[in-house]
Coordinates of C-alpha atoms and ligand atoms in Angstrom, one line a residue:
M1 CA 94.9 112.2 123.4
P2 CA 95.4 113.0 120.0
T3 CA 92.8 113.3 117.0
L4 CA 93.1 111.4 114.2
K5 CA 92.0 113.2 110.7
L6 CA 91.1 110.5 107.4
I7 CA 92.4 112.4 104.5
L8 CA 91.3 109.7 101.7
G9 CA 93.0 109.6 97.9
D10 CA 90.4 112.3 96.3
Q11 CA 90.8 115.0 99.7
L12 CA 93.9 116.4 98.6
N13 CA 92.1 120.0 99.2
P14 CA 95.2 122.0 101.3
Q15 CA 92.3 124.6 101.5
H16 CA 90.4 122.7 103.6
S17 CA 90.2 124.7 107.3
W18 CA 91.6 121.6 109.0
F19 CA 94.9 122.9 107.7
A20 CA 94.7 126.3 108.9
H21 CA 97.2 126.2 111.7
P22 CA 99.6 123.0 112.1
S23 CA 98.7 121.4 115.9
D24 CA 100.1 118.4 118.3
E25 CA 96.6 117.4 118.8
V26 CA 96.3 116.3 115.2
I27 CA 97.0 113.8 113.6
F28 CA 96.8 113.6 109.9
V29 CA 96.6 110.0 108.2
L30 CA 96.5 108.9 104.2
M31 CA 96.7 105.4 103.3
E32 CA 97.2 103.2 99.9
I33 CA 95.1 100.0 100.6
R34 CA 94.5 97.5 98.4
S35 CA 90.5 97.6 98.8
E36 CA 90.8 100.6 97.7
T37 CA 93.6 99.9 94.2
D38 CA 91.4 96.1 94.0
Y39 CA 87.7 97.3 93.7
V40 CA 87.5 97.5 89.9
L41 CA 90.3 96.8 87.6
H42 CA 92.5 100.2 87.3
H43 CA 94.2 102.1 84.5
A44 CA 97.8 101.5 85.9
Q45 CA 97.8 105.9 85.6
K46 CA 94.8 106.7 87.7
I47 CA 96.6 104.1 90.2
I48 CA 100.1 106.2 90.3
A49 CA 98.1 109.5 90.2
I50 CA 97.0 109.0 92.9
F51 CA 99.4 107.3 95.1
A52 CA 101.5 109.9 93.9
A53 CA 99.4 113.1 94.5
M54 CA 98.8 111.6 98.2
R55 CA 102.9 111.4 99.3
D56 CA 102.9 114.6 97.3
F57 CA 100.2 116.5 99.5
A58 CA 101.9 114.5 102.8
A59 CA 105.1 116.0 102.5
Q60 CA 103.5 119.5 102.1
L61 CA 101.2 119.1 105.4
Q62 CA 104.9 118.2 106.8
A63 CA 106.6 121.2 105.4
Q64 CA 103.9 123.2 106.9
G65 CA 104.6 121.3 110.3
H66 CA 101.5 119.3 110.5
R67 CA 101.7 115.7 112.2
V68 CA 101.2 113.0 109.2
D69 CA 101.0 109.4 109.0
Y70 CA 101.4 107.7 105.5
L71 CA 101.2 104.7 105.2
K72 CA 102.9 103.2 101.8
I73 CA 101.3 100.6 99.9
D74 CA 104.1 98.5 100.7
D75 CA 104.8 99.2 104.6
P76 CA 104.5 95.9 106.8
N77 CA 101.7 97.6 109.0
N78 CA 99.5 98.1 106.6
Q79 CA 96.8 96.2 106.7
Q80 CA 95.3 97.1 103.5
Q81 CA 92.0 98.3 104.7
F82 CA 90.2 101.5 106.1
G83 CA 89.5 99.9 109.2
K84 CA 91.7 97.7 109.8
N85 CA 94.3 100.0 109.5
L86 CA 91.9 103.3 111.7
S87 CA 91.8 100.7 114.7
A88 CA 95.8 99.4 114.5
L89 CA 96.2 103.9 114.5
I90 CA 93.7 104.6 117.5
T91 CA 96.0 101.5 119.8
H92 CA 99.2 102.9 118.5
Y93 CA 98.4 106.6 119.3
Q94 CA 95.6 106.2 122.1
A95 CA 93.8 109.0 120.3
C96 CA 90.6 110.2 121.3
A97 CA 88.4 110.5 118.5
V98 CA 88.7 110.3 114.3
H99 CA 87.3 112.6 112.1
Y100 CA 86.6 112.0 107.8
Q101 CA 85.4 114.5 105.4
V102 CA 82.7 113.6 103.6
P103 CA 83.2 110.9 101.2
D104 CA 81.7 111.4 97.9
E105 CA 81.3 107.6 96.5
Y106 CA 78.5 105.3 98.2
R107 CA 81.1 102.4 98.8
L108 CA 83.3 104.7 101.2
D109 CA 80.5 106.3 102.7
A110 CA 79.4 102.9 103.7
Q111 CA 82.6 101.3 104.8
L112 CA 83.1 104.1 107.1
A113 CA 79.8 104.8 108.3
E114 CA 79.8 100.7 109.5
Y115 CA 82.9 101.3 111.0
A116 CA 82.0 104.3 112.9
Q117 CA 79.7 101.7 114.2
G118 CA 81.5 99.5 115.8
A119 CA 84.3 102.2 116.6
T120 CA 85.9 102.4 119.5
V121 CA 86.4 105.8 119.7
A122 CA 83.7 108.7 118.6
M123 CA 84.1 109.0 114.6
T124 CA 83.5 112.4 113.7
M125 CA 82.3 113.2 109.4
V126 CA 82.7 116.9 108.5
S127 CA 82.3 119.1 104.7
S128 CA 85.0 118.2 101.7
E129 CA 84.4 122.0 101.3
H130 CA 84.6 121.4 97.9
F131 CA 81.1 121.4 95.7
Y132 CA 78.8 124.1 95.4
T133 CA 76.0 121.8 96.5
E134 CA 75.3 119.4 99.2
R135 CA 74.5 116.2 98.7
D136 CA 70.9 115.9 98.5
D137 CA 70.3 119.5 97.5
A138 CA 69.1 118.5 93.7
A139 CA 66.4 116.5 95.7
Q140 CA 65.2 118.9 97.3
L141 CA 65.4 120.9 94.4
F142 CA 63.6 117.9 92.4
A143 CA 61.0 117.0 95.3
G144 CA 57.8 115.7 93.3
R145 CA 58.8 115.7 90.0
K146 CA 59.5 113.0 87.5
N147 CA 61.9 114.6 85.3
W148 CA 65.1 115.5 86.3
L149 CA 66.0 117.8 83.6
M150 CA 69.9 119.2 83.8
E151 CA 68.7 122.4 82.0
T152 CA 66.6 123.5 85.2
F153 CA 69.3 122.4 87.7
Y154 CA 71.6 124.7 86.0
R155 CA 70.1 128.1 85.6
H156 CA 68.1 127.3 89.0
M157 CA 72.6 127.5 90.2
R158 CA 73.3 130.5 87.9
V159 CA 71.1 132.2 89.8
K160 CA 71.4 131.3 93.2
H161 CA 74.8 131.7 92.6
G162 CA 75.3 134.8 90.3
V163 CA 77.3 133.3 87.3
L164 CA 76.8 135.1 84.3
L165 CA 74.2 137.3 85.2
D166 CA 73.4 140.9 84.0
A167 CA 72.4 143.6 86.7
Q168 CA 68.3 142.0 85.8
Q169 CA 69.5 138.9 87.6
Q170 CA 68.6 138.0 83.4
P171 CA 71.7 134.8 81.7
V172 CA 74.4 137.4 80.2
G173 CA 74.0 137.3 76.5
G174 CA 70.1 136.6 76.6
K175 CA 70.3 133.6 76.8
W176 CA 71.5 130.5 79.1
N177 CA 72.9 127.9 77.2
F178 CA 74.6 128.3 74.2
D179 CA 75.1 124.6 73.0
H180 CA 73.9 125.5 69.2
D181 CA 76.8 127.3 68.9
N182 CA 79.7 124.7 70.4
R183 CA 78.8 122.2 67.8
K184 CA 81.6 122.4 64.8
P185 CA 84.3 119.9 63.2
W186 CA 87.8 120.1 63.4
R187 CA 89.4 120.7 59.9
G188 CA 93.2 121.0 61.5
V189 CA 92.9 124.7 62.5
P190 CA 93.3 126.5 64.8
L191 CA 96.0 124.5 66.0
E192 CA 95.6 122.6 68.9
P193 CA 97.5 124.5 71.8
Q194 CA 100.4 122.7 73.0
D195 CA 100.5 120.5 75.8
L196 CA 102.3 122.1 78.5
R197 CA 101.4 119.7 81.6
I198 CA 104.9 119.7 83.9
R199 CA 106.1 115.9 83.0
H200 CA 107.0 113.4 86.7
D201 CA 109.4 110.4 86.9
H202 CA 107.3 108.0 88.3
R203 CA 109.1 105.3 87.7
A204 CA 109.7 104.2 91.6
L205 CA 106.5 104.6 92.4
W206 CA 105.1 102.2 89.7
A207 CA 108.2 99.7 90.7
S208 CA 106.6 99.2 94.5
I209 CA 102.6 99.1 93.1
T210 CA 104.1 96.3 90.8
A211 CA 106.5 94.8 93.6
A212 CA 102.9 94.5 95.7
G213 CA 100.9 92.7 93.2
I214 CA 97.9 95.3 92.1
A215 CA 96.7 94.2 88.9
S216 CA 95.9 96.7 86.3
F217 CA 96.1 97.8 82.7
G218 CA 96.8 101.0 79.9
A219 CA 100.2 102.7 79.8
P220 CA 101.4 103.6 83.4
N221 CA 103.7 106.1 81.2
A222 CA 105.8 106.8 84.5
A223 CA 108.6 107.8 83.1
H224 CA 106.8 111.2 81.6
F225 CA 103.8 111.0 84.1
A226 CA 101.9 114.4 82.7
W227 CA 98.7 114.6 85.7
P228 CA 99.1 117.5 88.3
L229 CA 100.8 116.1 92.1
N230 CA 99.4 119.0 93.7
R231 CA 97.6 122.8 93.8
R232 CA 100.4 124.8 92.0
E233 CA 100.6 122.3 89.1
A234 CA 97.3 122.4 88.8
L235 CA 97.0 125.8 89.2
Q236 CA 98.8 126.4 85.8
Q237 CA 97.2 123.8 84.3
L238 CA 94.4 126.1 84.6
A239 CA 96.2 129.1 83.4
A240 CA 97.4 127.7 80.6
F241 CA 94.1 126.2 79.4
I242 CA 92.7 129.7 79.6
E243 CA 95.3 131.3 78.0
Q244 CA 95.3 129.0 75.0
G245 CA 92.4 126.3 75.1
L246 CA 88.9 128.2 76.2
L247 CA 88.8 130.9 72.9
H248 CA 87.6 127.7 71.0
F249 CA 86.6 125.2 73.5
G250 CA 82.8 126.4 72.7
D251 CA 83.3 125.6 68.8
F252 CA 85.2 122.4 68.9
Q253 CA 83.2 121.3 72.3
D254 CA 81.6 118.5 69.9
A255 CA 84.7 117.5 67.3
M256 CA 87.0 114.7 67.2
S257 CA 90.0 113.9 65.5
R258 CA 92.5 111.4 65.0
H259 CA 95.5 114.0 65.1
A260 CA 94.5 115.8 68.1
N261 CA 93.5 113.7 71.2
R262 CA 92.8 117.1 73.4
L263 CA 91.9 119.2 71.1
F264 CA 90.9 122.4 73.7
H265 CA 89.4 120.4 76.1
S266 CA 90.4 121.5 79.9
Q267 CA 91.4 118.4 81.1
L268 CA 91.0 119.2 84.5
S269 CA 88.5 116.3 85.7
F270 CA 91.6 114.7 87.8
A271 CA 92.4 117.8 89.9
L272 CA 89.1 118.7 90.5
N273 CA 88.1 115.7 91.6
V274 CA 90.7 114.7 94.0
K275 CA 90.4 119.0 94.7
M276 CA 93.4 119.8 94.0
L277 CA 91.1 122.8 92.4
S278 CA 87.5 123.6 94.2
P279 CA 85.3 124.2 91.1
V280 CA 84.2 127.6 92.4
E281 CA 87.5 129.0 91.6
V282 CA 87.6 127.4 88.2
V283 CA 84.0 129.3 87.4
N284 CA 85.5 131.8 88.4
A285 CA 88.3 132.5 87.1
V286 CA 86.9 131.3 83.6
V287 CA 84.3 133.9 84.4
E288 CA 86.8 136.3 85.0
A289 CA 89.0 136.1 82.0
T290 CA 85.9 136.2 79.7
A291 CA 85.1 139.6 81.2
H292 CA 88.5 140.8 80.5
D293 CA 89.3 139.7 76.6
E294 CA 86.3 140.2 74.5
Q295 CA 87.9 137.4 72.1
I296 CA 86.8 134.7 74.4
P297 CA 83.7 133.9 73.4
L298 CA 80.5 133.8 75.5
A299 CA 79.3 130.4 74.1
A300 CA 82.9 129.2 75.3
C301 CA 82.4 130.1 78.8
E302 CA 78.8 129.3 79.1
G303 CA 79.6 126.2 77.5
F304 CA 82.7 124.9 80.3
V305 CA 80.3 127.3 83.4
R306 CA 77.8 124.5 82.3
Q307 CA 80.2 121.4 82.3
I308 CA 81.0 122.5 86.4
L309 CA 78.6 124.1 87.9
G310 CA 75.8 122.4 85.9
W311 CA 76.0 119.0 84.8
R312 CA 79.1 118.3 87.6
E313 CA 76.3 118.9 90.4
Y314 CA 73.7 117.6 88.5
V315 CA 75.3 114.5 88.2
R316 CA 76.2 114.1 91.9
G317 CA 72.5 115.2 93.4
V318 CA 71.5 112.1 91.0
Y319 CA 74.0 109.9 92.3
W320 CA 73.2 110.7 95.8
A321 CA 69.6 110.3 95.4
N322 CA 68.8 106.8 93.6
M323 CA 72.1 105.1 95.5
P324 CA 72.9 102.0 96.0
S325 CA 70.4 100.7 93.5
Y326 CA 71.1 103.2 90.5
V327 CA 73.9 101.1 90.0
E328 CA 71.3 98.0 89.2
H329 CA 69.2 99.4 86.5
N330 CA 69.6 97.8 82.2
F331 CA 66.3 99.3 81.6
F332 CA 67.2 97.5 78.0
N333 CA 68.1 94.3 79.7
H334 CA 71.9 94.6 77.5
Q335 CA 73.9 91.8 78.6
R336 CA 76.6 91.2 76.3
A337 CA 80.4 90.8 77.2
L338 CA 83.0 93.6 76.3
P339 CA 84.6 93.0 73.5
A340 CA 88.6 91.9 74.1
W341 CA 90.0 94.9 72.1
F342 CA 88.2 97.1 74.7
W343 CA 91.8 96.3 76.7
T344 CA 94.0 96.1 73.3
G345 CA 91.9 99.0 71.2
K346 CA 93.0 96.6 68.5
T347 CA 89.3 97.0 66.0
R348 CA 89.2 98.0 62.8
M349 CA 86.5 100.2 63.6
R350 CA 88.8 103.7 63.4
C351 CA 86.5 105.8 65.4
M352 CA 86.3 103.4 68.1
A353 CA 90.2 102.5 68.1
N354 CA 91.0 106.1 68.9
A355 CA 88.6 106.9 71.2
L356 CA 89.6 103.7 72.8
D357 CA 93.8 103.9 72.1
N358 CA 93.8 107.2 73.8
S359 CA 91.8 105.9 76.7
L360 CA 94.2 103.0 76.9
Q361 CA 97.3 105.7 76.4
N362 CA 96.4 108.4 78.9
A363 CA 93.6 107.3 80.5
H364 CA 91.5 110.2 79.4
A365 CA 89.6 110.7 76.3
H366 CA 87.0 114.1 75.8
H367 CA 83.7 113.6 76.4
I368 CA 82.5 113.3 73.0
Q369 CA 84.7 110.0 72.4
R370 CA 83.3 108.8 75.6
L371 CA 79.6 109.6 74.8
M372 CA 79.2 109.0 70.9
V373 CA 81.7 107.0 70.4
I374 CA 82.4 104.4 72.9
G375 CA 79.4 104.7 74.8
N376 CA 77.5 105.0 71.4
F377 CA 79.1 102.0 70.3
A378 CA 78.0 99.5 73.7
L379 CA 74.7 100.6 73.7
L380 CA 74.0 100.2 70.2
A381 CA 75.9 96.1 70.7
G382 CA 73.5 95.4 73.3
L383 CA 76.7 95.4 76.2
N384 CA 75.7 94.8 79.6
P385 CA 76.1 98.3 81.2
Q386 CA 77.4 97.2 84.6
A387 CA 80.1 95.6 82.6
L388 CA 80.8 99.0 80.9
H389 CA 80.2 101.1 84.2
H390 CA 83.2 98.8 85.5
W391 CA 84.9 99.6 82.3
Y392 CA 84.9 103.1 82.4
L393 CA 85.1 103.4 86.3
G394 CA 88.7 101.6 85.8
V395 CA 89.6 103.3 83.1
Y396 CA 89.7 106.9 83.2
I397 CA 92.1 109.2 85.3
D398 CA 89.2 111.2 86.7
A399 CA 87.0 108.3 87.4
F400 CA 85.3 108.0 91.1
E401 CA 82.2 107.0 91.0
W402 CA 79.4 110.0 91.7
V403 CA 80.6 111.5 88.2
E404 CA 81.4 108.1 86.8
L405 CA 78.2 106.2 87.6
P406 CA 75.5 108.5 86.6
N407 CA 77.2 109.6 83.2
T408 CA 78.0 105.5 82.5
L409 CA 75.1 104.5 83.3
G410 CA 72.6 107.0 83.0
M411 CA 73.5 109.7 80.3
S412 CA 75.9 107.3 78.0
Q413 CA 73.8 104.1 78.3
F414 CA 69.9 105.0 79.3
A415 CA 70.2 102.0 81.3
D416 CA 68.0 104.1 84.2
G417 CA 64.8 104.6 81.3
G418 CA 65.6 108.0 81.2
K419 CA 65.9 109.5 84.8
L420 CA 69.0 111.7 84.3
A421 CA 68.7 111.9 80.1
T422 CA 66.0 112.7 78.0
K423 CA 66.5 110.6 74.7
P424 CA 69.5 107.9 74.4
Y425 CA 72.4 109.1 73.0
V426 CA 73.1 106.7 69.8
S427 CA 74.1 107.8 66.2
A428 CA 74.8 105.7 63.2
A429 CA 77.9 107.1 61.0
A430 CA 76.7 109.9 59.6
Y431 CA 77.2 111.5 62.9
I432 CA 80.2 110.2 63.9
D433 CA 81.1 111.7 60.4
R434 CA 80.4 115.7 60.5
M435 CA 82.1 115.4 63.7
S436 CA 85.6 114.0 63.2
D437 CA 88.5 112.3 60.7
Y438 CA 87.6 109.0 61.5
C439 CA 85.7 107.8 58.8
S440 CA 87.8 108.9 55.7
D441 CA 90.3 106.5 57.3
C442 CA 88.3 103.4 58.1
H443 CA 88.3 99.6 57.6
Y444 CA 84.1 100.1 57.2
D445 CA 82.5 102.2 54.7
K446 CA 80.5 105.4 56.5
K447 CA 77.8 104.8 53.6
L448 CA 77.1 101.2 53.8
R449 CA 74.0 99.4 56.0
I450 CA 74.6 95.9 54.6
G451 CA 77.7 93.9 53.7
A452 CA 80.8 92.8 55.1
T453 CA 82.5 96.2 54.8
A454 CA 79.4 98.2 55.6
C455 CA 79.7 100.1 59.1
P456 CA 78.4 98.5 62.0
F457 CA 77.3 101.9 64.0
N458 CA 74.6 101.8 60.9
A459 CA 72.9 98.6 61.1
L460 CA 72.9 98.9 65.0
Y461 CA 71.2 101.7 64.9
W462 CA 68.5 101.1 63.3
D463 CA 68.3 97.3 64.8
F464 CA 68.1 99.4 68.0
F465 CA 65.6 101.9 67.5
A466 CA 63.3 98.6 65.9
R467 CA 63.7 96.3 68.5
N468 CA 62.9 98.8 71.1
S469 CA 59.8 100.8 70.1
D470 CA 58.0 99.5 73.3
K471 CA 60.4 101.6 75.1
L472 CA 61.3 104.4 73.1
A473 CA 58.6 104.8 69.8
R474 CA 56.5 107.7 72.3
N475 CA 59.7 109.5 73.5
P476 CA 59.3 113.1 71.9
R477 CA 62.9 114.0 71.3
I478 CA 63.8 110.8 69.4
G479 CA 62.4 112.8 66.5
M480 CA 61.7 111.2 62.9
V481 CA 63.4 107.9 64.0
Y482 CA 60.2 106.0 64.2
P483 CA 58.3 107.8 61.7
Q484 CA 61.3 106.9 58.7
L485 CA 61.4 103.0 60.6
K486 CA 57.8 103.0 59.3
K487 CA 57.7 103.8 55.6
M488 CA 61.3 101.5 55.5
D489 CA 60.5 98.3 53.7
A490 CA 59.9 94.7 55.9
S491 CA 62.3 93.4 54.0
A492 CA 64.9 96.2 54.1
L493 CA 64.6 95.9 58.4
A494 CA 64.7 92.2 58.3
T495 CA 67.9 92.4 56.3
L496 CA 69.2 95.6 58.8
Q497 CA 68.2 93.5 61.5
A498 CA 70.0 90.2 60.4
Q499 CA 73.3 92.9 59.5
A500 CA 73.4 93.8 63.2
E501 CA 72.8 90.4 64.2
I502 CA 75.8 89.3 62.2
W503 CA 77.6 92.2 63.9
R504 CA 76.7 91.7 67.6
G505 CA 77.4 87.5 66.9
N506 CA 81.0 88.7 66.0
L507 CA 82.2 91.5 67.9
D508 CA 85.3 90.5 69.0
A509 CA 86.2 90.4 64.7
L510 CA 85.1 93.8 64.4
Ligands
FAD1 P1 86.2 119.4 79.9 O1 85.4 119.3 78.3 O2 87.2 121.0 79.5 O3 85.3 120.2 80.5 C1 85.5 121.0 81.8 C2 85.3 120.5 83.0 O4 83.8 119.9 82.9 C3 85.8 118.8 83.4 O5 86.4 119.0 83.8 C4 84.3 118.4 84.0 O6 85.0 118.5 85.5 C5 83.1 119.0 83.9 N1 82.7 117.8 83.4 C6 82.7 118.0 81.8 N2 81.3 117.4 80.6 C7 80.7 116.2 82.2 C8 80.1 115.3 83.1 N3 79.1 114.8 82.4 N4 79.7 115.5 84.1 C9 80.4 115.6 85.2 N5 81.4 116.7 84.9 C10 81.8 117.2 83.7 N6 84.1 112.8 84.2 C11 84.4 112.7 85.1 O7 85.2 113.7 85.9 N7 84.8 111.4 86.0 C12 84.4 110.7 84.8 O8 84.3 109.3 85.6 C13 83.5 110.9 83.7 N8 83.0 109.4 83.5 C14 82.6 109.9 82.4 C15 81.3 108.6 81.8 C16 81.2 108.7 80.4 C17 80.6 108.0 79.7 C18 80.5 110.1 80.0 C19 79.4 110.5 78.7 C20 81.4 111.4 80.0 C21 82.0 111.0 81.9 N9 82.7 112.3 82.2 C22 83.6 112.0 83.5 C23 83.0 113.7 82.0 C24 83.5 113.8 80.8 O9 83.5 113.7 79.5 C25 85.0 114.4 81.4 O10 84.7 115.0 82.5 C26 85.3 115.3 80.9 O11 85.8 114.0 79.6 C27 86.7 115.5 81.3 O12 88.4 116.2 80.4 P2 88.2 117.1 80.9 O13 88.7 117.8 81.9 O14 89.3 118.1 79.8 O15 87.4 118.2 80.2
SF4_2 FE1 83.7 104.4 63.3 FE2 81.7 103.5 61.2 FE3 82.6 105.9 60.4 FE4 84.3 103.2 60.6 S1 83.1 104.4 59.3 S2 85.0 105.8 61.9 S3 83.4 102.3 62.2 S4 81.7 105.3 62.0

């Protein structure tokens, strides 16, 4: 009587202890199911990437001598739900137990826990052996504290894991955080590294996905697919980043350009989130490369390490401490629907068009495009945070709810009222212009606040703070905004607010 071991689509970690030795008593189970493709409308590349990587993973396990039962999306025996498929497999194999790795998303955790309650065999959940932290480590660290400062968590992690510390356990370089050094705009030099990612032809897989009737959006790019399928390809991508991107990662971390979508970012989030790579090995590789190459600035290394050792583990802690209710937060009570151009990229705002086009063509946009362009606009325009969460969860190749939701609802929309972010991340045109080359190629004028060709971000920005003064005016991180508003002539503010109302009433036409 064998044990079934269920592998979810984001648990493709060949180094997990499950795979140390093949055994006739164990059957690994992977399934492509509609309940996973359909819980939100997904980008075509996300569906292709996960199915293709799962198939590659199953093939590797079989080649190593493991027993594998793989249910493809169009398999006639596939009942398209974990529970139904598991029950059929338990009967078919006369299995005595089911094991599964800790799911990272609340949806799956709840589904499997519910199934376990009524299961005919014992169900056992084991570690996914991936993260630095357990689900509730952040909650324990912040127990009793109202503010969950990421910086506090990050320093704790640096000390606990001995990362970038000197012999006295102090931060290498004398500072914990070099964020201030990492804010340069990019003006064409140094050149963006070549995109060396291996291309795959997934047209046959894409045909079976569409034949199964799975709805999607965005460019499938099935003939020249660029996302890694396995650990070997992910390791190559990590090495290419360390060789070509890391050097400039810090300087241009917040830069944006219509001529370079990737800039010096690693594009490793998909490989990390499906667990082809472990965060520990990525952090160690970057720290080690920096120690052996004096050209790599410490600010670049620390900036990169902070994203993985800090932000990635921290948002996971926020997610598990606050689910399931976290998803419902709507601090500003924003209710507007997303404009139709979120699915086409066809807007005259150059910054939005570029960030959306990158998202729709590549299922990716880098952090500042997600935060300070798309998220910024959504918050200023009053878009509904839940609708926006569904869009972000669907569009990005790396979007899994545990990491996407706190970033979207918390960091980008301040919808949790400041549990995660210390202030709303919003700006008028000046910031976008400083960090990008968008405004010089835009239908709208970055300097104007009023009129048909004024940049919509400008009036929306002042209106956002004016209409939310009861919620934000006492926030010490907001700085000069409220003193400036106070100085503003009442009629000037009224004109700005009327302009903002015009933009909000005509979002589809922007
Ligand atoms: P790099 O810039 O090269 O950074 C290196 C790695 O650090 C990333 O691969 C990622 O694993 C990690 N990282 C960086 N920033 C964050 C962060 N804020 N939170 C968690 N990890 C981080 N990231 C996701 O992995 N999935 C998401 O669904 C997701 N949704 C986001 C939604 C919004 C509104 C915002 C503002 C950010 C979101 N992020 C998300 C974080 C970040 O934008 C992406 O991780 C990053 O753009 C991925 O590209 P990269 O691998 O080139 O990252
Ligand atoms: Fe975006 Fe305004 Fe600049 Fe146009 S002018 S690119 S809308 S910030």
